[in-house]
C-alpha positions as a Python dict, from the first residue, in 0.01 Angstrom:
ca = {
    (1, 'K'): (0, 0, 0),
    (2, 'Y'): (284, 240, 82),
    (3, 'G'): (563, 103, -131),
    (4, 'N'): (739, -215, -235),
    (5, 'C'): (950, -482, -63),
    (6, 'Y'): (1252, -637, -231),
    (7, 'R'): (1467, -932, -129),
    (8, 'I'): (1832, -831, -144),
    (9, 'G'): (1963, -1174, -52),
    (10, 'G'): (1956, -1425, 228),
    (11, 'D'): (1749, -1268, 503),
    (12, 'E'): (1795, -911, 388),
    (13, 'F'): (1511, -709, 243),
    (14, 'A'): (1470, -351, 135),
    (15, 'V'): (1140, -167, 162),
    (16, 'I'): (1108, 135, -60),
    (17, 'I'): (838, 371, 60),
    (18, 'T'): (708, 568, -234),
    (19, 'D'): (492, 830, -73),
    (20, 'N'): (509, 1045, 235),
    (21, 'A'): (413, 768, 473),
    (22, 'D'): (521, 793, 833),
    (23, 'V'): (808, 543, 832),
    (24, 'E'): (831, 533, 1214),
    (25, 'L'): (461, 464, 1249),
    (26, 'L'): (469, 187, 982),
    (27, 'N'): (780, 28, 1151),
    (28, 'A'): (614, 38, 1495),
    (29, 'K'): (304, -126, 1357),
    (30, 'F'): (511, -399, 1187),
    (31, 'L'): (712, -465, 1509),
    (32, 'K'): (394, -477, 1717),
    (33, 'K'): (236, -731, 1485),
    (34, 'L'): (546, -941, 1486),
    (35, 'S'): (555, -934, 1868),
    (36, 'E'): (191, -1034, 1889),
    (37, 'M'): (249, -1322, 1643),
    (38, 'R'): (558, -1433, 1838),
    (39, 'K'): (332, -1511, 2140),
    (40, 'E'): (177, -1796, 1925),
    (41, 'Y'): (473, -1876, 1707),
    (42, 'T'): (781, -1860, 1935),
    (43, 'I'): (1009, -1952, 1648),
    (44, 'L'): (960, -1616, 1472),
    (45, 'P'): (1281, -1413, 1444),
    (46, 'Y'): (1367, -1080, 1588),
    (47, 'V'): (1409, -819, 1319),
    (48, 'S'): (1682, -565, 1289),
    (49, 'Y'): (1628, -271, 1061),
    (50, 'G'): (1802, 38, 935),
    (51, 'V'): (1621, 338, 793),
    (52, 'F'): (1743, 583, 541),
    (53, 'K'): (1519, 869, 434),
    (54, 'Y'): (1609, 1063, 123),
    (55, 'D'): (1518, 1430, 120),
    (56, 'K'): (1403, 1516, -235),
    (57, 'S'): (1500, 1882, -178),
    (58, 'S'): (1854, 1789, -107),
    (59, 'K'): (2102, 1896, -370),
    (60, 'E'): (2311, 1589, -296),
    (61, 'T'): (2297, 1308, -555),
    (62, 'L'): (2199, 968, -432),
    (63, 'N'): (2287, 631, -562),
    (64, 'T'): (2175, 286, -452),
    (65, 'E'): (2504, 196, -291),
    (66, 'K'): (2514, 514, -81),
    (67, 'A'): (2151, 464, 31),
    (68, 'K'): (2226, 97, 125),
    (69, 'K'): (2540, 199, 316),
    (70, 'L'): (2353, 456, 522),
    (71, 'A'): (2066, 226, 593),
    (72, 'D'): (2317, -47, 693),
    (73, 'E'): (2491, 192, 936),
    (74, 'N'): (2154, 253, 1101),
    (75, 'L'): (2078, -118, 1101),
    (76, 'Y'): (2384, -202, 1315),
    (77, 'I'): (2307, 77, 1560),
    (78, 'N'): (1949, -56, 1589),
    (79, 'K'): (2074, -415, 1611),
    (80, 'D'): (2303, -336, 1907),
    (81, 'N'): (2030, -137, 2085),
    (82, 'E'): (1786, -427, 2050),
    (83, 'K'): (2034, -678, 2180),
    (84, 'K'): (2104, -456, 2484),
    (85, 'K'): (1724, -430, 2546),
    (86, 'R'): (1688, -810, 2543),
    (87, 'G'): (2002, -853, 2766),
    (88, 'I'): (2205, -1023, 2492),
    (89, 'I'): (2498, -777, 2522),
    (90, 'N'): (2600, -523, 2778),
}
């Protein structure tokens, strides 16, 4: 409804939001639904994500590799924060 999901490889996916959807709200809804489903299906994985939002008014040129790199940087920050929340790392 808001964009498209693409498999990059393995367990990596990219979601491209094509309109002005509230990315944080959509992400929160997704994580809430996954958490609810995990109560019944305990085998469901935890999800790490990285967000990169491109500002159309920016004069900076953007290419796919740069966007992926910036999203990956945010992914690893998020991944470490989630592990800390669950007590996996200090």
